[in-house]
PDB file of C-alpha atoms in Angstrom:
ATOM      1  CA  MET Z   1     122.506 128.832  86.664  1.00 68.00           C
ATOM      2  CA  TYR Z   2     125.007 127.244  84.296  1.00 75.00           C
ATOM      3  CA  ILE Z   3     128.100 128.144  86.337  1.00 80.00           C
ATOM      4  CA  PRO Z   4     127.052 125.923  89.304  1.00 78.00           C
ATOM      5  CA  LEU Z   5     125.862 123.274  86.838  1.00 77.00           C
ATOM      6  CA  ALA Z   6     129.251 123.338  85.111  1.00 80.00           C
ATOM      7  CA  ASN Z   7     131.030 122.875  88.454  1.00 83.00           C
ATOM      8  CA  PHE Z   8     128.676 120.112  89.561  1.00 80.00           C
ATOM      9  CA  PRO Z   9     129.702 117.383  87.035  1.00 80.00           C
ATOM     10  CA  PHE Z  10     133.388 118.169  87.593  1.00 85.00           C
ATOM     11  CA  LEU Z  11     132.774 117.797  91.323  1.00 84.00           C
ATOM     12  CA  GLU Z  12     131.022 114.458  90.734  1.00 82.00           C
ATOM     13  CA  ILE Z  13     133.996 113.203  88.695  1.00 84.00           C
ATOM     14  CA  CYS Z  14     136.398 114.144  91.498  1.00 84.00           C
ATOM     15  CA  TYR Z  15     134.023 112.629  94.056  1.00 81.00           C
ATOM     16  CA  ILE Z  16     134.055 109.262  92.294  1.00 81.00           C
ATOM     17  CA  ASN Z  17     137.779 109.312  91.582  1.00 82.00           C
ATOM     18  CA  SER Z  18     138.576 109.783  95.271  1.00 80.00           C
ATOM     19  CA  THR Z  19     137.408 106.213  96.053  1.00 78.00           C
ATOM     20  CA  VAL Z  20     136.509 104.098  93.021  1.00 77.00           C
ATOM     21  CA  PRO Z  21     140.007 103.625  91.452  1.00 79.00           C
ATOM     22  CA  SER Z  22     141.532 102.402  94.724  1.00 78.00           C
ATOM     23  CA  MET Z  23     138.473 100.221  95.382  1.00 76.00           C
ATOM     24  CA  LEU Z  24     138.762  98.571  91.960  1.00 76.00           C
ATOM     25  CA  ALA Z  25     142.508  98.108  92.484  1.00 76.00           C
ATOM     26  CA  ASN Z  26     141.812  96.377  95.810  1.00 72.00           C
ATOM     27  CA  PHE Z  27     139.311  94.050  94.147  1.00 73.00           C
ATOM     28  CA  ARG Z  28     142.029  92.917  91.722  1.00 75.00           C
ATOM     29  CA  SER Z  29     144.747  92.740  94.359  1.00 72.00           C
ATOM     30  CA  GLU Z  30     145.229  89.952  96.876  1.00 71.00           C
ATOM     31  CA  SER Z  31     146.591  92.210  99.619  1.00 71.00           C
ATOM     32  CA  SER Z  32     144.051  95.105  99.485  1.00 73.00           C
ATOM     33  CA  THR Z  33     146.274  97.398 101.523  1.00 77.00           C
ATOM     34  CA  ILE Z  34     146.433 101.158 101.964  1.00 77.00           C
ATOM     35  CA  SER Z  35     148.955 103.227 103.868  1.00 79.00           C
ATOM     36  CA  PHE Z  36     148.050 105.179 106.980  1.00 78.00           C
ATOM     37  CA  SER Z  37     148.563 108.535 105.258  1.00 81.00           C
ATOM     38  CA  GLY Z  38     146.792 107.288 102.124  1.00 81.00           C
ATOM     39  CA  CYS Z  39     143.789 106.248 104.187  1.00 81.00           C
ATOM     40  CA  PHE Z  40     143.456 109.680 105.768  1.00 83.00           C
ATOM     41  CA  LEU Z  41     143.980 111.376 102.410  1.00 85.00           C
ATOM     42  CA  GLN Z  42     141.140 109.318 100.954  1.00 83.00           C
ATOM     43  CA  PHE Z  43     139.025 110.129 104.009  1.00 83.00           C
ATOM     44  CA  TYR Z  44     139.755 113.838 103.585  1.00 86.00           C
ATOM     45  CA  PHE Z  45     139.151 114.117  99.838  1.00 87.00           C
ATOM     46  CA  PHE Z  46     136.044 111.930  99.809  1.00 83.00           C
ATOM     47  CA  PHE Z  47     134.281 113.860 102.549  1.00 84.00           C
ATOM     48  CA  SER Z  48     135.562 117.244 101.368  1.00 87.00           C
ATOM     49  CA  MET Z  49     133.976 116.530  97.977  1.00 87.00           C
ATOM     50  CA  GLY Z  50     130.750 115.534  99.706  1.00 85.00           C
ATOM     51  CA  THR Z  51     130.799 118.736 101.777  1.00 88.00           C
ATOM     52  CA  THR Z  52     131.444 120.807  98.654  1.00 91.00           C
ATOM     53  CA  GLU Z  53     128.440 119.134  97.016  1.00 88.00           C
ATOM     54  CA  THR Z  54     126.168 120.214  99.884  1.00 90.00           C
ATOM     55  CA  PHE Z  55     127.257 123.823  99.333  1.00 92.00           C
ATOM     56  CA  PHE Z  56     126.736 123.622  95.566  1.00 90.00           C
ATOM     57  CA  LEU Z  57     123.261 122.148  96.046  1.00 90.00           C
ATOM     58  CA  SER Z  58     122.495 125.072  98.378  1.00 91.00           C
ATOM     59  CA  VAL Z  59     123.726 127.588  95.783  1.00 91.00           C
ATOM     60  CA  MET Z  60     121.592 125.930  93.106  1.00 88.00           C
ATOM     61  CA  ALA Z  61     118.532 126.077  95.384  1.00 90.00           C
ATOM     62  CA  PHE Z  62     119.215 129.781  96.023  1.00 91.00           C
ATOM     63  CA  ASP Z  63     119.519 130.319  92.281  1.00 89.00           C
ATOM     64  CA  ARG Z  64     116.096 128.714  91.693  1.00 87.00           C
ATOM     65  CA  TYR Z  65     114.600 130.791  94.505  1.00 89.00           C
ATOM     66  CA  LEU Z  66     115.839 134.038  92.964  1.00 90.00           C
ATOM     67  CA  ALA Z  67     114.813 133.034  89.434  1.00 86.00           C
ATOM     68  CA  ILE Z  68     111.218 132.196  90.426  1.00 85.00           C
ATOM     69  CA  CYS Z  69     110.493 134.361  93.487  1.00 86.00           C
ATOM     70  CA  LYS Z  70     112.646 137.425  92.679  1.00 87.00           C
ATOM     71  CA  PRO Z  71     112.931 137.444  88.872  1.00 86.00           C
ATOM     72  CA  LEU Z  72     113.516 141.219  88.607  1.00 89.00           C
ATOM     73  CA  HIS Z  73     116.411 141.056  91.104  1.00 88.00           C
ATOM     74  CA  TYR Z  74     117.942 137.949  89.505  1.00 88.00           C
ATOM     75  CA  PRO Z  75     120.113 139.700  86.850  1.00 88.00           C
ATOM     76  CA  THR Z  76     121.612 142.085  89.404  1.00 90.00           C
ATOM     77  CA  ILE Z  77     122.327 139.451  92.074  1.00 88.00           C
ATOM     78  CA  MET Z  78     123.364 136.399  90.038  1.00 88.00           C
ATOM     79  CA  THR Z  79     125.977 138.119  87.934  1.00 88.00           C
ATOM     80  CA  VAL Z  80     128.884 136.176  86.472  1.00 88.00           C
ATOM     81  CA  GLN Z  81     131.216 137.640  89.089  1.00 89.00           C
ATOM     82  CA  ASN Z  82     128.944 136.678  91.977  1.00 89.00           C
ATOM     83  CA  CYS Z  83     128.413 133.191  90.569  1.00 89.00           C
ATOM     84  CA  CYS Z  84     132.175 132.695  90.273  1.00 89.00           C
ATOM     85  CA  ARG Z  85     132.640 133.951  93.839  1.00 91.00           C
ATOM     86  CA  MET Z  86     129.980 131.574  95.151  1.00 91.00           C
ATOM     87  CA  GLY Z  87     131.523 128.685  93.217  1.00 90.00           C
ATOM     88  CA  ALA Z  88     134.987 129.439  94.598  1.00 92.00           C
ATOM     89  CA  GLY Z  89     133.482 129.776  98.085  1.00 92.00           C
ATOM     90  CA  CYS Z  90     131.842 126.352  97.788  1.00 91.00           C
ATOM     91  CA  TRP Z  91     135.163 124.721  96.860  1.00 92.00           C
ATOM     92  CA  ALA Z  92     137.131 126.564  99.562  1.00 93.00           C
ATOM     93  CA  CYS Z  93     134.598 125.944 102.352  1.00 91.00           C
ATOM     94  CA  GLY Z  94     134.183 122.304 101.338  1.00 89.00           C
ATOM     95  CA  PHE Z  95     137.900 121.596 101.697  1.00 90.00           C
ATOM     96  CA  LEU Z  96     138.419 123.725 104.804  1.00 90.00           C
ATOM     97  CA  CYS Z  97     135.443 122.408 106.772  1.00 86.00           C
ATOM     98  CA  PHE Z  98     136.693 118.843 107.079  1.00 81.00           C
ATOM     99  CA  LEU Z  99     140.173 119.685 108.332  1.00 86.00           C
ATOM    100  CA  PHE Z 100     139.006 119.646 111.959  1.00 84.00           C
ATOM    101  CA  PRO Z 101     137.405 116.131 111.916  1.00 83.00           C
ATOM    102  CA  ILE Z 102     140.441 114.809 110.064  1.00 84.00           C
ATOM    103  CA  TYR Z 103     142.736 116.268 112.719  1.00 85.00           C
ATOM    104  CA  LEU Z 104     140.695 114.723 115.542  1.00 83.00           C
ATOM    105  CA  ALA Z 105     140.647 111.289 113.902  1.00 82.00           C
ATOM    106  CA  SER Z 106     144.374 111.395 113.152  1.00 81.00           C
ATOM    107  CA  GLN Z 107     145.164 112.020 116.841  1.00 82.00           C
ATOM    108  CA  LEU Z 108     143.561 108.732 117.924  1.00 80.00           C
ATOM    109  CA  PRO Z 109     145.985 105.935 118.894  1.00 79.00           C
ATOM    110  CA  PHE Z 110     146.044 103.147 116.286  1.00 76.00           C
ATOM    111  CA  CYS Z 111     148.179 100.299 117.598  1.00 72.00           C
ATOM    112  CA  CYS Z 112     146.292  96.995 117.334  1.00 64.00           C
ATOM    113  CA  ALA Z 113     143.915  96.022 114.560  1.00 64.00           C
ATOM    114  CA  ASN Z 114     144.641  97.381 111.103  1.00 73.00           C
ATOM    115  CA  LYS Z 115     141.789  95.912 109.048  1.00 77.00           C
ATOM    116  CA  ILE Z 116     139.005  98.312 108.061  1.00 77.00           C
ATOM    117  CA  ASP Z 117     135.648  96.610 107.660  1.00 72.00           C
ATOM    118  CA  HIS Z 118     134.793  98.725 104.629  1.00 73.00           C
ATOM    119  CA  PHE Z 119     135.803  99.266 101.004  1.00 73.00           C
ATOM    120  CA  LEU Z 120     137.028 102.811 101.774  1.00 76.00           C
ATOM    121  CA  CYS Z 121     138.356 104.782 104.736  1.00 78.00           C
ATOM    122  CA  ASP Z 122     134.989 105.691 106.224  1.00 76.00           C
ATOM    123  CA  PRO Z 123     135.056 107.517 109.598  1.00 75.00           C
ATOM    124  CA  GLY Z 124     132.927 104.946 111.452  1.00 74.00           C
ATOM    125  CA  PRO Z 125     135.089 101.850 110.805  1.00 75.00           C
ATOM    126  CA  LEU Z 126     138.229 103.996 111.067  1.00 78.00           C
ATOM    127  CA  ILE Z 127     137.365 105.303 114.536  1.00 78.00           C
ATOM    128  CA  LYS Z 128     136.538 101.753 115.676  1.00 77.00           C
ATOM    129  CA  LEU Z 129     140.179 100.758 114.980  1.00 78.00           C
ATOM    130  CA  SER Z 130     141.398 103.045 117.755  1.00 78.00           C
ATOM    131  CA  CYS Z 131     143.121 101.277 120.663  1.00 78.00           C
ATOM    132  CA  GLU Z 132     141.260 103.380 123.219  1.00 74.00           C
ATOM    133  CA  PRO Z 133     137.591 104.321 122.817  1.00 69.00           C
ATOM    134  CA  ASP Z 134     137.226 108.057 122.481  1.00 72.00           C
ATOM    135  CA  PRO Z 135     133.534 109.001 122.794  1.00 76.00           C
ATOM    136  CA  GLY Z 136     134.476 112.684 122.756  1.00 77.00           C
ATOM    137  CA  THR Z 137     135.791 112.465 119.190  1.00 78.00           C
ATOM    138  CA  GLU Z 138     132.740 110.462 118.106  1.00 79.00           C
ATOM    139  CA  ILE Z 139     130.352 113.008 119.638  1.00 81.00           C
ATOM    140  CA  ILE Z 140     132.211 115.965 118.114  1.00 81.00           C
ATOM    141  CA  CYS Z 141     132.216 114.333 114.659  1.00 80.00           C
ATOM    142  CA  ALA Z 142     128.518 113.487 114.986  1.00 79.00           C
ATOM    143  CA  ILE Z 143     127.640 117.069 116.001  1.00 83.00           C
ATOM    144  CA  TYR Z 144     129.867 118.455 113.250  1.00 82.00           C
ATOM    145  CA  ASN Z 145     128.256 116.283 110.582  1.00 81.00           C
ATOM    146  CA  SER Z 146     124.753 116.990 111.885  1.00 84.00           C
ATOM    147  CA  VAL Z 147     125.221 120.764 111.829  1.00 87.00           C
ATOM    148  CA  LEU Z 148     126.730 120.689 108.335  1.00 87.00           C
ATOM    149  CA  ILE Z 149     124.143 118.338 106.826  1.00 87.00           C
ATOM    150  CA  PHE Z 150     121.009 119.719 108.455  1.00 89.00           C
ATOM    151  CA  SER Z 151     121.917 123.405 108.057  1.00 92.00           C
ATOM    152  CA  THR Z 152     122.363 123.063 104.286  1.00 92.00           C
ATOM    153  CA  PHE Z 153     119.350 120.743 104.027  1.00 91.00           C
ATOM    154  CA  LEU Z 154     117.137 123.227 105.902  1.00 92.00           C
ATOM    155  CA  PHE Z 155     118.386 126.036 103.668  1.00 94.00           C
ATOM    156  CA  ILE Z 156     117.476 124.028 100.556  1.00 92.00           C
ATOM    157  CA  THR Z 157     114.064 122.987 101.864  1.00 90.00           C
ATOM    158  CA  SER Z 158     113.310 126.570 102.969  1.00 92.00           C
ATOM    159  CA  SER Z 159     114.232 127.858  99.512  1.00 90.00           C
ATOM    160  CA  TYR Z 160     111.970 125.352  97.806  1.00 88.00           C
ATOM    161  CA  THR Z 161     109.131 125.993 100.245  1.00 89.00           C
ATOM    162  CA  LEU Z 162     109.182 129.628  99.148  1.00 89.00           C
ATOM    163  CA  VAL Z 163     109.474 128.530  95.506  1.00 87.00           C
ATOM    164  CA  ILE Z 164     106.439 126.242  95.792  1.00 85.00           C
ATOM    165  CA  LYS Z 165     104.403 128.983  97.448  1.00 86.00           C
ATOM    166  CA  SER Z 166     105.327 131.359  94.649  1.00 85.00           C
ATOM    167  CA  VAL Z 167     104.587 128.814  91.920  1.00 82.00           C
ATOM    168  CA  LEU Z 168     101.150 128.022  93.329  1.00 81.00           C
ATOM    169  CA  ARG Z 169     100.243 131.699  92.914  1.00 80.00           C
ATOM    170  CA  VAL Z 170     100.902 131.498  89.158  1.00 75.00           C
ATOM    171  CA  PRO Z 171      97.465 131.611  87.474  1.00 77.00           C
ATOM    172  CA  SER Z 172      98.238 129.483  84.407  1.00 75.00           C
ATOM    173  CA  ALA Z 173      98.733 125.734  84.616  1.00 75.00           C
ATOM    174  CA  GLU Z 174     101.423 125.928  81.916  1.00 73.00           C
ATOM    175  CA  GLY Z 175     103.446 128.378  84.006  1.00 70.00           C
ATOM    176  CA  GLN Z 176     103.212 126.115  87.040  1.00 72.00           C
ATOM    177  CA  ARG Z 177     104.272 123.114  84.971  1.00 75.00           C
ATOM    178  CA  LYS Z 178     107.345 124.913  83.616  1.00 72.00           C
ATOM    179  CA  ALA Z 179     108.368 126.100  87.079  1.00 70.00           C
ATOM    180  CA  PHE Z 180     107.981 122.655  88.648  1.00 72.00           C
ATOM    181  CA  SER Z 181     109.846 120.984  85.764  1.00 71.00           C
ATOM    182  CA  THR Z 182     112.723 123.422  86.299  1.00 70.00           C
ATOM    183  CA  CYS Z 183     112.985 122.520  89.990  1.00 75.00           C
ATOM    184  CA  GLY Z 184     112.067 118.821  89.741  1.00 76.00           C
ATOM    185  CA  SER Z 185     115.483 117.570  88.625  1.00 76.00           C
ATOM    186  CA  HIS Z 186     117.292 119.456  91.371  1.00 78.00           C
ATOM    187  CA  LEU Z 187     114.884 118.180  94.023  1.00 81.00           C
ATOM    188  CA  ALA Z 188     115.463 114.610  92.828  1.00 80.00           C
ATOM    189  CA  VAL Z 189     119.249 115.057  93.123  1.00 82.00           C
ATOM    190  CA  VAL Z 190     118.865 116.597  96.602  1.00 85.00           C
ATOM    191  CA  SER Z 191     116.666 113.699  97.733  1.00 82.00           C
ATOM    192  CA  LEU Z 192     119.141 111.076  96.499  1.00 80.00           C
ATOM    193  CA  PHE Z 193     122.166 112.782  98.014  1.00 82.00           C
ATOM    194  CA  TYR Z 194     120.798 113.770 101.418  1.00 84.00           C
ATOM    195  CA  GLY Z 195     118.762 110.590 101.823  1.00 79.00           C
ATOM    196  CA  SER Z 196     121.919 108.492 101.642  1.00 75.00           C
ATOM    197  CA  ILE Z 197     124.332 110.635 103.676  1.00 76.00           C
ATOM    198  CA  MET Z 198     121.887 111.149 106.541  1.00 75.00           C
ATOM    199  CA  VAL Z 199     121.712 107.400 107.157  1.00 68.00           C
ATOM    200  CA  VAL Z 200     125.336 106.899 108.190  1.00 63.00           C
ATOM    201  CA  ASN Z 201     127.164 110.224 108.442  1.00 63.00           C
ATOM    202  CA  VAL Z 202     125.190 111.887 111.233  1.00 57.00           C
ATOM    203  CA  SER Z 203     126.260 109.230 113.757  1.00 50.00           C
ATOM    204  CA  PRO Z 204     128.833 107.081 111.966  1.00 50.00           C
ATOM    205  CA  THR Z 205     129.587 104.636 114.788  1.00 48.00           C
ATOM    206  CA  ALA Z 206     126.250 104.214 116.546  1.00 50.00           C
ATOM    207  CA  GLY Z 207     123.648 101.634 115.645  1.00 53.00           C
ATOM    208  CA  ASN Z 208     124.454 101.175 111.970  1.00 54.00           C
ATOM    209  CA  PRO Z 209     125.347  97.602 110.925  1.00 58.00           C
ATOM    210  CA  ALA Z 210     128.527  97.327 108.875  1.00 58.00           C
ATOM    211  CA  GLY Z 211     126.651  95.858 105.920  1.00 62.00           C
ATOM    212  CA  MET Z 212     124.189  98.770 105.901  1.00 66.00           C
ATOM    213  CA  GLN Z 213     127.042 101.273 106.067  1.00 68.00           C
ATOM    214  CA  LYS Z 214     128.707  99.689 103.048  1.00 71.00           C
ATOM    215  CA  ILE Z 215     125.512  99.615 100.986  1.00 73.00           C
ATOM    216  CA  VAL Z 216     124.592 103.228 101.729  1.00 71.00           C
ATOM    217  CA  THR Z 217     128.164 104.456 101.187  1.00 73.00           C
ATOM    218  CA  LEU Z 218     128.301 102.576  97.881  1.00 74.00           C
ATOM    219  CA  PHE Z 219     124.993 104.171  96.870  1.00 73.00           C
ATOM    220  CA  SER Z 220     126.135 107.705  97.752  1.00 72.00           C
ATOM    221  CA  SER Z 221     129.641 107.366  96.293  1.00 74.00           C
ATOM    222  CA  MET Z 222     128.858 105.565  93.016  1.00 73.00           C
ATOM    223  CA  LEU Z 223     125.164 105.233  92.187  1.00 74.00           C
ATOM    224  CA  THR Z 224     124.124 108.795  93.070  1.00 75.00           C
ATOM    225  CA  PRO Z 225     126.761 110.365  90.763  1.00 76.00           C
ATOM    226  CA  LEU Z 226     125.631 107.882  88.092  1.00 77.00           C
ATOM    227  CA  PHE Z 227     121.973 108.904  88.398  1.00 75.00           C
ATOM    228  CA  ASN Z 228     122.570 112.657  88.579  1.00 74.00           C
ATOM    229  CA  PRO Z 229     123.485 113.210  84.889  1.00 72.00           C
ATOM    230  CA  LEU Z 230     120.555 111.026  83.856  1.00 72.00           C
ATOM    231  CA  ILE Z 231     118.182 113.088  86.001  1.00 71.00           C
ATOM    232  CA  TYR Z 232     119.399 116.371  84.541  1.00 70.00           C
ATOM    233  CA  SER Z 233     119.459 114.954  80.993  1.00 70.00           C
ATOM    234  CA  LEU Z 234     115.777 113.997  81.153  1.00 65.00           C
ATOM    235  CA  ARG Z 235     114.947 117.721  81.062  1.00 63.00           C
ATOM    236  CA  ASN Z 236     116.706 118.037  77.714  1.00 62.00           C
ATOM    237  CA  ARG Z 237     114.320 117.844  74.748  1.00 66.00           C
ATOM    238  CA  GLU Z 238     116.884 116.270  72.434  1.00 64.00           C
ATOM    239  CA  MET Z 239     117.646 113.630  75.060  1.00 64.00           C
ATOM    240  CA  ASN Z 240     113.949 112.837  75.504  1.00 65.00           C
ATOM    241  CA  GLU Z 241     113.463 112.584  71.752  1.00 73.00           C
ATOM    242  CA  ALA Z 242     116.450 110.245  71.425  1.00 71.00           C
ATOM    243  CA  LEU Z 243     115.076 108.025  74.220  1.00 69.00           C
ATOM    244  CA  ARG Z 244     111.662 107.893  72.527  1.00 75.00           C
ATOM    245  CA  LYS Z 245     113.288 106.815  69.258  1.00 76.00           C
ATOM    246  CA  LEU Z 246     115.353 104.197  71.071  1.00 74.00           C
ATOM    247  CA  PHE Z 247     112.353 102.696  72.882  1.00 73.00           C
ATOM    248  CA  SER Z 248     110.189 102.767  69.753  1.00 76.00           C
ATOM    249  CA  SER Z 249     112.899 100.983  67.745  1.00 75.00           C
ATOM    250  CA  VAL Z 250     113.223  98.338  70.490  1.00 69.00           C
ATOM    251  CA  ARG Z 251     109.458  97.772  70.472  1.00 69.00           C
ATOM    252  CA  PHE Z 252     109.462  97.553  66.684  1.00 59.00           C
ATOM    253  CA  ARG Z 253     112.222  94.933  66.691  1.00 65.00           C
ATOM    254  CA  GLN Z 254     110.439  92.904  69.367  1.00 61.00           C
ATOM    255  CA  SER Z 255     107.118  92.980  67.493  1.00 63.00           C
ATOM    256  CA  HIS Z 256     108.903  92.255  64.213  1.00 59.00           C
ATOM    257  CA  GLY Z 257     110.656  89.288  65.774  1.00 56.00           C
ATOM    258  CA  LYS Z 258     107.383  87.941  67.141  1.00 50.00           C
ATOM    259  CA  GLY Z 259     105.797  88.163  63.689  1.00 47.00           C
ATOM    260  CA  PHE Z 260     108.332  85.701  62.383  1.00 44.00           C
TER     261      PHE Z 260
END
């Protein structure tokens, strides 16, 4: 379990660093420019990181399924070697999968407008800059994104459906509580991540206002990686105890101030 968890924060750091530094630099700059190759590199790395995250979330769901539904098989299947292989496979597949959409988008003719109505090189605004409309590329990208997103999402939901069925058979309430607390943080992360990417990435150029695209992309690229460590930290007893002490000290100071 800890090998995917160790990869996950590193992935989140790379995910943020693919867009946020250039975005902050553009906020401070008057020109806010990016080169053609730089735009496609940002496009590639940002969405490759997102694709890698879908695979890691699937591996983590499979890990929870084995731990709860097949506990006797868990030590023989989730060995260190297999976990390392799955982690390497997630990274490799994540970066290889998005080569085809990048190639299709790079073959479009860009000759007129050069202003992207976004704070990063998102596929929707980027495809709209093409001189000639190419519905074929849009349809292929939409199908590609849909298959990738929904296949991993269905795998995760199927795994947790089996987990929930298994947990409900546990006779003790304490055992059910422990099992649900183990899976709760991961389900929260899955809900945040997939809820945001499904809004704009399934059909990036159809029916989504530019303002909505920016808000959802900002949420998925910055706020979701910010919330994820907090969600996982809430399962830590020391973290919960520190938060209780912090809130109790704040209440004490407020009540002490009111007394005066």
